[in-house]
C-alpha positions as YAML, in Angstrom:
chain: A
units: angstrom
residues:
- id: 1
  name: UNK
  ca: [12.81, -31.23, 1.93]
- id: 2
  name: UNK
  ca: [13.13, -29.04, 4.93]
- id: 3
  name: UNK
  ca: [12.04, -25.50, 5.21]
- id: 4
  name: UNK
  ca: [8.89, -23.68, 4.19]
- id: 5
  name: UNK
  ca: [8.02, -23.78, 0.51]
- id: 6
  name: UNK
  ca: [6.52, -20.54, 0.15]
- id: 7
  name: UNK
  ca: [6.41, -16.66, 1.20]
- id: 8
  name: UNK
  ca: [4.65, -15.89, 3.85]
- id: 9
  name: UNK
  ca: [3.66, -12.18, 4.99]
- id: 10
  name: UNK
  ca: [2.40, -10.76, 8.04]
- id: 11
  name: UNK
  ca: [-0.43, -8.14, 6.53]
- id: 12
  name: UNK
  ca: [-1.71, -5.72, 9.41]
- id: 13
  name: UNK
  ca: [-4.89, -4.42, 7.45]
- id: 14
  name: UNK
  ca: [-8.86, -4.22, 8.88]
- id: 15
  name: UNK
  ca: [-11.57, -7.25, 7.14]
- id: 16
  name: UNK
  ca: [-14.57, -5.27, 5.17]
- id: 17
  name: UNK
  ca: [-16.92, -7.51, 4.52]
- id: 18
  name: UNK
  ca: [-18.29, -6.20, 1.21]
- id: 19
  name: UNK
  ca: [-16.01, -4.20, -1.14]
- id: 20
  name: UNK
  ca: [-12.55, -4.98, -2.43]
- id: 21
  name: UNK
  ca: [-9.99, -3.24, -0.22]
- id: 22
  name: UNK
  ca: [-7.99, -4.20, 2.32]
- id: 23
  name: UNK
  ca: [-7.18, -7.67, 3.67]
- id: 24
  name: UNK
  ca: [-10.23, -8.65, 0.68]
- id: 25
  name: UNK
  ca: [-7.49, -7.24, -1.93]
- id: 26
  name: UNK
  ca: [-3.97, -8.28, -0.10]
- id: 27
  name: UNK
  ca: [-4.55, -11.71, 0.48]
- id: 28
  name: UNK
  ca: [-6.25, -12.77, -3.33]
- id: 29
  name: UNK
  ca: [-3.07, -10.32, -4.96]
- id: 30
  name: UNK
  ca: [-0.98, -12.37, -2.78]
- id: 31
  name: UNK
  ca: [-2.22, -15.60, -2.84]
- id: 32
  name: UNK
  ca: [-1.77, -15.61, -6.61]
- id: 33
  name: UNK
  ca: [1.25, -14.72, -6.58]
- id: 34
  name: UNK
  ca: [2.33, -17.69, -4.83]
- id: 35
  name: UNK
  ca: [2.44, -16.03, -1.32]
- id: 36
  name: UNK
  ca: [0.97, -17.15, 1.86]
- id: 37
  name: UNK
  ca: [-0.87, -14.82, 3.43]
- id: 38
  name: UNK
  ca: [-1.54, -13.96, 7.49]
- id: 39
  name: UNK
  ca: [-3.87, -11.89, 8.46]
- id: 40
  name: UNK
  ca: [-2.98, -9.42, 11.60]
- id: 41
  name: UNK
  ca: [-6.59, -7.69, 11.54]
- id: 42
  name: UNK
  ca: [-7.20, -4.41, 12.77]
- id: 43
  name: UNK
  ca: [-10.99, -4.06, 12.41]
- id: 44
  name: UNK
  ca: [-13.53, -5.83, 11.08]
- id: 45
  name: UNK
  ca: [-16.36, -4.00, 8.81]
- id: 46
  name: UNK
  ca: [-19.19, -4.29, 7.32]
- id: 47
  name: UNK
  ca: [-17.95, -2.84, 4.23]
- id: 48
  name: UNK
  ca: [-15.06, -0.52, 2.97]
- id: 49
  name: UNK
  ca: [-15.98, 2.77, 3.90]
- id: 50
  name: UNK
  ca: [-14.47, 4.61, 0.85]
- id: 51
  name: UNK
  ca: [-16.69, 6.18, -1.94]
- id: 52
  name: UNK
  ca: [-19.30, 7.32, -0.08]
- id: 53
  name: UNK
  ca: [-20.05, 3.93, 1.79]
- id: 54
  name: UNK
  ca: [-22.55, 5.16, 5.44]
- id: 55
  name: UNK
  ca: [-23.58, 3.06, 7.79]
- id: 56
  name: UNK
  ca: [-20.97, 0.27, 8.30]
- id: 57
  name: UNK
  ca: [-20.10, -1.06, 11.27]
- id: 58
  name: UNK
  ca: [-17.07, -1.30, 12.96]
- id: 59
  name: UNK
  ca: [-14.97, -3.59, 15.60]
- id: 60
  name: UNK
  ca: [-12.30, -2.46, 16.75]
- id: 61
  name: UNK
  ca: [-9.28, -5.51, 17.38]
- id: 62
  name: UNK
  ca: [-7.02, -3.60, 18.95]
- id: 63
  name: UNK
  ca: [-6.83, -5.81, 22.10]
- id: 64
  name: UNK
  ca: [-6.42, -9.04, 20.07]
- id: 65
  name: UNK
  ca: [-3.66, -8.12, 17.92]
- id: 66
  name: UNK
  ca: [-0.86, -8.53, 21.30]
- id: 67
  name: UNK
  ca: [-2.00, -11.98, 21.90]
- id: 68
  name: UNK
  ca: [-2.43, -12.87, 17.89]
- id: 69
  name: UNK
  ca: [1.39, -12.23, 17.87]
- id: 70
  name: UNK
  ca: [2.02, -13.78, 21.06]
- id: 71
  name: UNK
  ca: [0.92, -16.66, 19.53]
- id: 72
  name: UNK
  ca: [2.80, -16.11, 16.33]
- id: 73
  name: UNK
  ca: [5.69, -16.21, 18.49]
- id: 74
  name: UNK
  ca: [4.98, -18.97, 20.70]
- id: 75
  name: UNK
  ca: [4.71, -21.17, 17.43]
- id: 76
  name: UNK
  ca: [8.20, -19.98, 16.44]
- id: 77
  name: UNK
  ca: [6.67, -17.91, 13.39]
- id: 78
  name: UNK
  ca: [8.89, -15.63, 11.06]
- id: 79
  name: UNK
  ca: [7.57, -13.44, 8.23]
- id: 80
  name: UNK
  ca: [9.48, -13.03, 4.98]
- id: 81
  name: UNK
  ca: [7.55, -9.14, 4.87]
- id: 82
  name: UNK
  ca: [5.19, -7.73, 7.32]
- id: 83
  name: UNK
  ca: [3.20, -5.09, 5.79]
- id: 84
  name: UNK
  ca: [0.36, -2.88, 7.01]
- id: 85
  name: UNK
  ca: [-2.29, -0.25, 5.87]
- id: 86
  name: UNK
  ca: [-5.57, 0.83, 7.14]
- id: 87
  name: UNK
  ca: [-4.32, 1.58, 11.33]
- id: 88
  name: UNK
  ca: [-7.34, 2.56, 13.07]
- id: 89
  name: UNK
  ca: [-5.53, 4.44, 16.12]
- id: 90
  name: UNK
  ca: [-1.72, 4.75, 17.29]
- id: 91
  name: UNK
  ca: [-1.53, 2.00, 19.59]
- id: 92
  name: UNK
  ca: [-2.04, 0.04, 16.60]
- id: 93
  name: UNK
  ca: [0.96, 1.93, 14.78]
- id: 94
  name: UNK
  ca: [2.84, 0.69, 17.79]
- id: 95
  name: UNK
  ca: [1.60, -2.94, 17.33]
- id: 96
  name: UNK
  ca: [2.39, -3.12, 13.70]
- id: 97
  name: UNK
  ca: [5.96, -1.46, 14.56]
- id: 98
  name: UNK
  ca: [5.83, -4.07, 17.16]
- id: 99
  name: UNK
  ca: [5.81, -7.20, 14.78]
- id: 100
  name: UNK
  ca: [8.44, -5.82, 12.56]
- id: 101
  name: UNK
  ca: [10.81, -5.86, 15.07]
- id: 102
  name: UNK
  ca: [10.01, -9.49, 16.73]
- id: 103
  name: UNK
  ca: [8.18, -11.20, 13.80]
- id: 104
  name: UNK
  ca: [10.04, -10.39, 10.32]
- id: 105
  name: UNK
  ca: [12.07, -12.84, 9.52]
- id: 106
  name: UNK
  ca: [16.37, -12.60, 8.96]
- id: 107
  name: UNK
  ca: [16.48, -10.81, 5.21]
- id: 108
  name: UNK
  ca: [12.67, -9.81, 5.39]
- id: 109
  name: UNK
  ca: [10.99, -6.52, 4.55]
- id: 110
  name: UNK
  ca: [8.49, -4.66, 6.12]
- id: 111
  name: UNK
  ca: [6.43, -2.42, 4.22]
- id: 112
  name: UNK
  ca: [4.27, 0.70, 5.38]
- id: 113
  name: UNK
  ca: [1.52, 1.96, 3.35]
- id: 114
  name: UNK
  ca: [0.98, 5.02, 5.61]
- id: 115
  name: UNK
  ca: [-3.23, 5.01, 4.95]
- id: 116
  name: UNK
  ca: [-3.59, 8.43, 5.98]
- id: 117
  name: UNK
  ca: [-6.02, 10.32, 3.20]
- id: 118
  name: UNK
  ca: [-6.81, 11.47, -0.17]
- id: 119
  name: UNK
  ca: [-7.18, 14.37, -2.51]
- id: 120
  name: UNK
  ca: [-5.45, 16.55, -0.13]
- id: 121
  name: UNK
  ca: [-7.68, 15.89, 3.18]
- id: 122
  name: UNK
  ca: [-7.56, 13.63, 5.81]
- id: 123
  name: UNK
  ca: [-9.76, 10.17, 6.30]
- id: 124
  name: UNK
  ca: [-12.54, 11.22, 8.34]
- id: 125
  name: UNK
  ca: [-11.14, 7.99, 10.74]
- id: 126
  name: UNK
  ca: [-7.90, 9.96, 10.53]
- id: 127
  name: UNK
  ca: [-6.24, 12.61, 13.00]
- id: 128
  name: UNK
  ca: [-2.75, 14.66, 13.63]
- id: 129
  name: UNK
  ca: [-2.26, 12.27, 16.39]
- id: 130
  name: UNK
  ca: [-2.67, 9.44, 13.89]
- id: 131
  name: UNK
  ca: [-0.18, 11.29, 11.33]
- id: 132
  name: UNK
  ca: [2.59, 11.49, 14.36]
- id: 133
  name: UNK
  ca: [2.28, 7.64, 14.98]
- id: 134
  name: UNK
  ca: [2.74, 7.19, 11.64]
- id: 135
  name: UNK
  ca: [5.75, 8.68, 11.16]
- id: 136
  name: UNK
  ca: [6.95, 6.49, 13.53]
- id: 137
  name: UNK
  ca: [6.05, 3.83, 12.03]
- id: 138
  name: UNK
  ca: [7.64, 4.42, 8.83]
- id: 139
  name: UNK
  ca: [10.93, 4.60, 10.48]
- id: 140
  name: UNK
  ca: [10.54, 0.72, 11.10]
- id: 141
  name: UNK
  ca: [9.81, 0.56, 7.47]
- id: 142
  name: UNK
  ca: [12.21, -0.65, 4.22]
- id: 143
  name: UNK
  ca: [9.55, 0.37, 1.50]
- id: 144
  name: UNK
  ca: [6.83, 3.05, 2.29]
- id: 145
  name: UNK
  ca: [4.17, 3.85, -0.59]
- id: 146
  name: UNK
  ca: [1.65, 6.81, 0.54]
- id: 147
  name: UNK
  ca: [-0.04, 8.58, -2.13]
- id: 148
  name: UNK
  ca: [0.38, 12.04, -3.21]
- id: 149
  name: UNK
  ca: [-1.53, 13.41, 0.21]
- id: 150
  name: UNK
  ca: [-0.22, 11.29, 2.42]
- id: 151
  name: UNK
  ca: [3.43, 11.98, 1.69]
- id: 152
  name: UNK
  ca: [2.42, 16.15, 1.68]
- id: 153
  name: UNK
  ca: [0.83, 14.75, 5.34]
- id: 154
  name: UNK
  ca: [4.03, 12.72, 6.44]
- id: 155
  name: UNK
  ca: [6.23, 15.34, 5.70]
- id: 156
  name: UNK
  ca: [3.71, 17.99, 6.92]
- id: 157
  name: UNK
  ca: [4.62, 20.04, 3.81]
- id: 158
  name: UNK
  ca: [1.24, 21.80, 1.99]
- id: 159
  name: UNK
  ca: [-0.31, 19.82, -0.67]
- id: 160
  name: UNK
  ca: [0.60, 21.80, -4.08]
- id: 161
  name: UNK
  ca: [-0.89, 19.80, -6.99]
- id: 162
  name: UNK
  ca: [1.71, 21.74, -9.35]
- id: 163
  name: UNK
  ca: [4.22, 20.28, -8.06]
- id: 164
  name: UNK
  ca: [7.51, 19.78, -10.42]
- id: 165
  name: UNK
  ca: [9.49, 17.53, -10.52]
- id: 166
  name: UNK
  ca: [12.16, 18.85, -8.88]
- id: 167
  name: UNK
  ca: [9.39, 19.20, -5.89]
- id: 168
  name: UNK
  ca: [8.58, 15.15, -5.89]
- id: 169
  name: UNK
  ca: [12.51, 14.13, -5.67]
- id: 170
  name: UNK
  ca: [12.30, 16.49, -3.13]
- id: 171
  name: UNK
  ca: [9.95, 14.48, -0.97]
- id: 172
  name: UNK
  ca: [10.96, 11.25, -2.43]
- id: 173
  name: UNK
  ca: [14.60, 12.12, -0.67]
- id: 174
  name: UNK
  ca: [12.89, 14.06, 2.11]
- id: 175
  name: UNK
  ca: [10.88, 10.91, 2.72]
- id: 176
  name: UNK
  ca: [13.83, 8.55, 2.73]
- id: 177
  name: UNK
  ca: [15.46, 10.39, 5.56]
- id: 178
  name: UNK
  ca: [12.79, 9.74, 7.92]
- id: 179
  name: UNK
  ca: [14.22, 5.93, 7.41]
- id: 180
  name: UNK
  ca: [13.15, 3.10, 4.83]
- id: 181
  name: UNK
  ca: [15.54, 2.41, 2.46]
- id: 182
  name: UNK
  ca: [13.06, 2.81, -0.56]
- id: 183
  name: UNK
  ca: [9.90, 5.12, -1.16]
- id: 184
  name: UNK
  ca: [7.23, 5.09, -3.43]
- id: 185
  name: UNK
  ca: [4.35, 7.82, -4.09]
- id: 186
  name: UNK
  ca: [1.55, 7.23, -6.21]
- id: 187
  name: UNK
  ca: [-0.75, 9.23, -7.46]
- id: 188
  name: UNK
  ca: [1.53, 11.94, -7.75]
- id: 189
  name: UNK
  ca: [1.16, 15.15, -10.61]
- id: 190
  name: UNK
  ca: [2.29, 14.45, -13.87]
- id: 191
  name: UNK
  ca: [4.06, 16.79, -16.51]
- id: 192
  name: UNK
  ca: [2.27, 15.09, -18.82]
- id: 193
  name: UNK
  ca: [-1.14, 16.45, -20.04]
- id: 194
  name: UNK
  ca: [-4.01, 14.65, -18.24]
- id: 195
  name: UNK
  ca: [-1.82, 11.41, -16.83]
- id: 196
  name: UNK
  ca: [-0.22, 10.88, -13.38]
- id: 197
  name: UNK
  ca: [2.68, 9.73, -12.03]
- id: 198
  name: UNK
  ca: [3.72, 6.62, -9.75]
- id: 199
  name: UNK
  ca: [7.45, 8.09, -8.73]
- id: 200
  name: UNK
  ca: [10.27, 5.91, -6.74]
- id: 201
  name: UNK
  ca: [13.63, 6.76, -4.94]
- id: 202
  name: UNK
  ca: [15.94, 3.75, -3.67]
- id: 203
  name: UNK
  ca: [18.33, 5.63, -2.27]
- id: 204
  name: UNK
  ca: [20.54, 5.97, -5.50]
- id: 205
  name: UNK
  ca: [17.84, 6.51, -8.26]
- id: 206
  name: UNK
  ca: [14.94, 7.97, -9.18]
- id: 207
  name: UNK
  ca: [12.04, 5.95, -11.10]
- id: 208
  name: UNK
  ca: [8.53, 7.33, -12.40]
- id: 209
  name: UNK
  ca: [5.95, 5.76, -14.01]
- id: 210
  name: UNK
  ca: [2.99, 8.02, -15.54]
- id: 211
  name: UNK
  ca: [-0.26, 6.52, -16.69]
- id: 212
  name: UNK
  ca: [-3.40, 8.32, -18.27]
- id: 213
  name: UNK
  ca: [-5.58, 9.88, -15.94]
- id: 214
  name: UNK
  ca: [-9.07, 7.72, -15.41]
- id: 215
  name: UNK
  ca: [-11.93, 9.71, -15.23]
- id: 216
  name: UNK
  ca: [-13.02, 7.16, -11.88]
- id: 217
  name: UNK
  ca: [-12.04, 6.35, -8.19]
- id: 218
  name: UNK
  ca: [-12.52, 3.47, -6.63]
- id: 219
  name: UNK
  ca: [-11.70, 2.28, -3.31]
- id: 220
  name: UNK
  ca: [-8.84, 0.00, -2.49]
- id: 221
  name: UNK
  ca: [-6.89, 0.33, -5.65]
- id: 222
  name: UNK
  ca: [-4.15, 1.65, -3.12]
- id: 223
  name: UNK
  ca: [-4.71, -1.60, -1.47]
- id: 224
  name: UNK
  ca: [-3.92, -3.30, -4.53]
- id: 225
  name: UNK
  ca: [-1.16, -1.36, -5.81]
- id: 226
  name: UNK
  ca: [0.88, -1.92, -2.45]
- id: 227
  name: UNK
  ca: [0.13, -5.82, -2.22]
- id: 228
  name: UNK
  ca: [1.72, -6.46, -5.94]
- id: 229
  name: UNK
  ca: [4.07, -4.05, -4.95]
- id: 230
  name: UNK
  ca: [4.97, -6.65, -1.38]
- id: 231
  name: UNK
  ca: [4.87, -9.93, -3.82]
- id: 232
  name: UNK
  ca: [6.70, -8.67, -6.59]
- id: 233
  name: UNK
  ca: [10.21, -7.78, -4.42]
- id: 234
  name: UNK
  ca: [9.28, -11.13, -2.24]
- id: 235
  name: UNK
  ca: [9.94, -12.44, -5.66]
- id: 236
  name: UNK
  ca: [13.09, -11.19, -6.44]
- id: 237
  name: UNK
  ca: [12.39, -7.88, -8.91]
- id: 238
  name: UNK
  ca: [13.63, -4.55, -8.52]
- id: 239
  name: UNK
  ca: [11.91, -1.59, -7.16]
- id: 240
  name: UNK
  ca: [10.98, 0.03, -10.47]
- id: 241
  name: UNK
  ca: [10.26, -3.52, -12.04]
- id: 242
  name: UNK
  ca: [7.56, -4.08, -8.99]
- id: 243
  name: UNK
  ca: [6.26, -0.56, -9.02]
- id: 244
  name: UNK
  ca: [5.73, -1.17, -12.83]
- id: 245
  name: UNK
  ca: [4.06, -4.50, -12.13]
- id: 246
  name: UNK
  ca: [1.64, -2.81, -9.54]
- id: 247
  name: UNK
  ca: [0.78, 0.46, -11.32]
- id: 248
  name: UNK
  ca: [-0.28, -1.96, -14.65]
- id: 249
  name: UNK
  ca: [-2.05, -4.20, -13.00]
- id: 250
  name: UNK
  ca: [-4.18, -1.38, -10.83]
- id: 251
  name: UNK
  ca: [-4.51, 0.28, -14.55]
- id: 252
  name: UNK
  ca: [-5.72, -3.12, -15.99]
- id: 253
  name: UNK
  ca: [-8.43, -3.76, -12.85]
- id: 254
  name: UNK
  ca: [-9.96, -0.18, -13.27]
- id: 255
  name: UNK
  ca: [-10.08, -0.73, -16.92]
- id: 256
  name: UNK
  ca: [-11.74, -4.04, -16.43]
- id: 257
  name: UNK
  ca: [-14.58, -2.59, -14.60]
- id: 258
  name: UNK
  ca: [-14.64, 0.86, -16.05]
- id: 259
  name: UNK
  ca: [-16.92, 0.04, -18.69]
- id: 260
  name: UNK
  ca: [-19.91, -1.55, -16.77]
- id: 261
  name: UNK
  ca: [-22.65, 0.53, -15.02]
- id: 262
  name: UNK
  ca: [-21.71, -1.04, -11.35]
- id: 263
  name: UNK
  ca: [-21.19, 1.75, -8.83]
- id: 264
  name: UNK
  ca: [-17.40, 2.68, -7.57]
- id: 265
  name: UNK
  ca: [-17.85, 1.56, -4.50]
- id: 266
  name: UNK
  ca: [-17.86, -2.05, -5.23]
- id: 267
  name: UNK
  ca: [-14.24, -1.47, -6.20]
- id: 268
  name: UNK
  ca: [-12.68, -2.98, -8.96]
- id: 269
  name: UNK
  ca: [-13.45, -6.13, -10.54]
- id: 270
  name: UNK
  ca: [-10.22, -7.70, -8.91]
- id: 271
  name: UNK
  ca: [-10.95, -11.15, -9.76]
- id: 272
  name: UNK
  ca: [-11.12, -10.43, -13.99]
- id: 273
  name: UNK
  ca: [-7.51, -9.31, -13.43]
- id: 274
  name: UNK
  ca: [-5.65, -11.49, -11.22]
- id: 275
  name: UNK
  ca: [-4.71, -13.79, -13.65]
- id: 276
  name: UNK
  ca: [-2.65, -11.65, -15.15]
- id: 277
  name: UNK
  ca: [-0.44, -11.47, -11.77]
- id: 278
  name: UNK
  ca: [1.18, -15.08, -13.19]
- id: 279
  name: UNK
  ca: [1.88, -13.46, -16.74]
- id: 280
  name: UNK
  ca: [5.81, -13.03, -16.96]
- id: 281
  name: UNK
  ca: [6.95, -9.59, -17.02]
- id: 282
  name: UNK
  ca: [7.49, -8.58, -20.78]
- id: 283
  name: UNK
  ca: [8.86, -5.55, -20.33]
- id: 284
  name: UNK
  ca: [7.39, -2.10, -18.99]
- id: 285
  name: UNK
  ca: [7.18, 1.77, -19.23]
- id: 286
  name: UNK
  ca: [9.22, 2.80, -16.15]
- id: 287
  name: UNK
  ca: [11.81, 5.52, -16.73]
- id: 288
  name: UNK
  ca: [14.34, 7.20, -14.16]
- id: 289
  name: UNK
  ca: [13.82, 10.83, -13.94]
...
């Protein structure tokens, strides 16, 4: 049998060394899913940095990532999707945009999740001149998922959590002009008393998907949400079939740990819930709005 018998992505993410986030979340979610994973790293860390982590350290791999592809390259290697997060500066928004030109494979997908900031501010790692690269990055980009900030960042537009929804096709379509074919924001304001909303535009139609609101943040559920989101069209479904699939299983890992007296930082317990990545899809509570 010739050929390859499985996926394989290109993820452009930093390593933490404790916490689930990042490369620690993409490659598990992917691996069981059936999807080989290559790590591109960006950094690597002592831990995630998110809910109120201090005192990590922090190595910059800028310089390696040119000859890591080089190499990729020399070896003849193609990527079914190459898909980044965490970018620690823009010369690594220019390597990532790099290896989406000369890496991803005929018919592959590369996927942005434009890691920019939360709750209306910017990462502290984070700058205007980081913004700028990526918006040029997501012009390389088929599917981009930024959260509720990052989109209000992208398309410097004001955050307004009272948003309508009028407002989020809006910036769904707003978002869609700056290039990839399909757009996802998450954590976006719900009409719905005390739930938010996961919403999606592929260039013909609009698809939300609200969830209660969870009294609890932890770190790299974004992480998560955008790696099912990667596997799930690798494996054939549609955009609002694949955003359902993420947003339930991010809902089922926070629920999972939600109940024991661990602190947030630690993340989610990923590994109670990835078995339920190889549970067939049996229906779901998207809607087009």
């Amino acid at each position: 049998m010739q050929g390859v018998p499985v996926l394989r992505v290109a993820a452009i993410h930093d390593l933490s060394g404790f916490g689930r986030a990042s490369l620690t979340v993409a490659i598990p979610i992917l691996a069981t899913m059936g999807i080989q994973v290559c790590p591109l790293p960006t950094a690597v860390l002592s831990s995630q940095t998110g809910g109120g982590m201090t005192g990590f350290t922090f190595l910059d791999l800028t310089d390696q990532m040119g000859p890591m592809m080089d190499h990729w390259a020399s070896l003849g290697l193609k990527f079914d999707a190459v898909y980044s997060g965490f970018l620690g500066s823009p010369d690594q928004s220019e390597l990532a945009s790099r290896c989406i030109r000369e890496l991803r494979a005929p018919g592959g997908i590369a996927v942005v999740d434009p890691v920019l900031g939360d709750n209306g501010q910017l990462d502290p790692t984070q700058t205007p001149e980081m913004v700028e690269a990526m918006r040029r990055l997501v012009r390389e980009a088929d599917i981009i998922t930024p959260n509720f900030t990052e989109a209000a960042f992208l398309l410097d537009e004001p955050y307004r959590s009272d948003i309508s929804e009028e407002g989020l096709r809006d910036q769904l379509k707003a978002l869609a002009s700056l290039g990839p074919s399909a757009v996802v924001i998450t954590s976006a304001p719900s009409e719905k008393p005390d739930c938010l909303a996961t919403v999606a535009y592929d260039g013909r139609r609009f698809w939300k998907v609200e969830v209660p609101h969870m009294n609890a943040f932890y770190p790299g559920t974004g992480d998560a949400f955008a790696s099912v989101l990667t596997g799930s069209l690798l494996l054939g479904d549609s955009l609002p079939v694949a955003v359902d699939r993420a947003v339930q299983f991010v809902v089922l890992g926070m629920r999972a740990t939600y109940g024991y007296d661990i602190p947030h930082r630690d993340g989610v317990l990923l590994e109670r819930a990835l078995p339920a990545l190889r549970l067939p899809f049996m229906g779901g509570s998207y809607t087009e709005f």
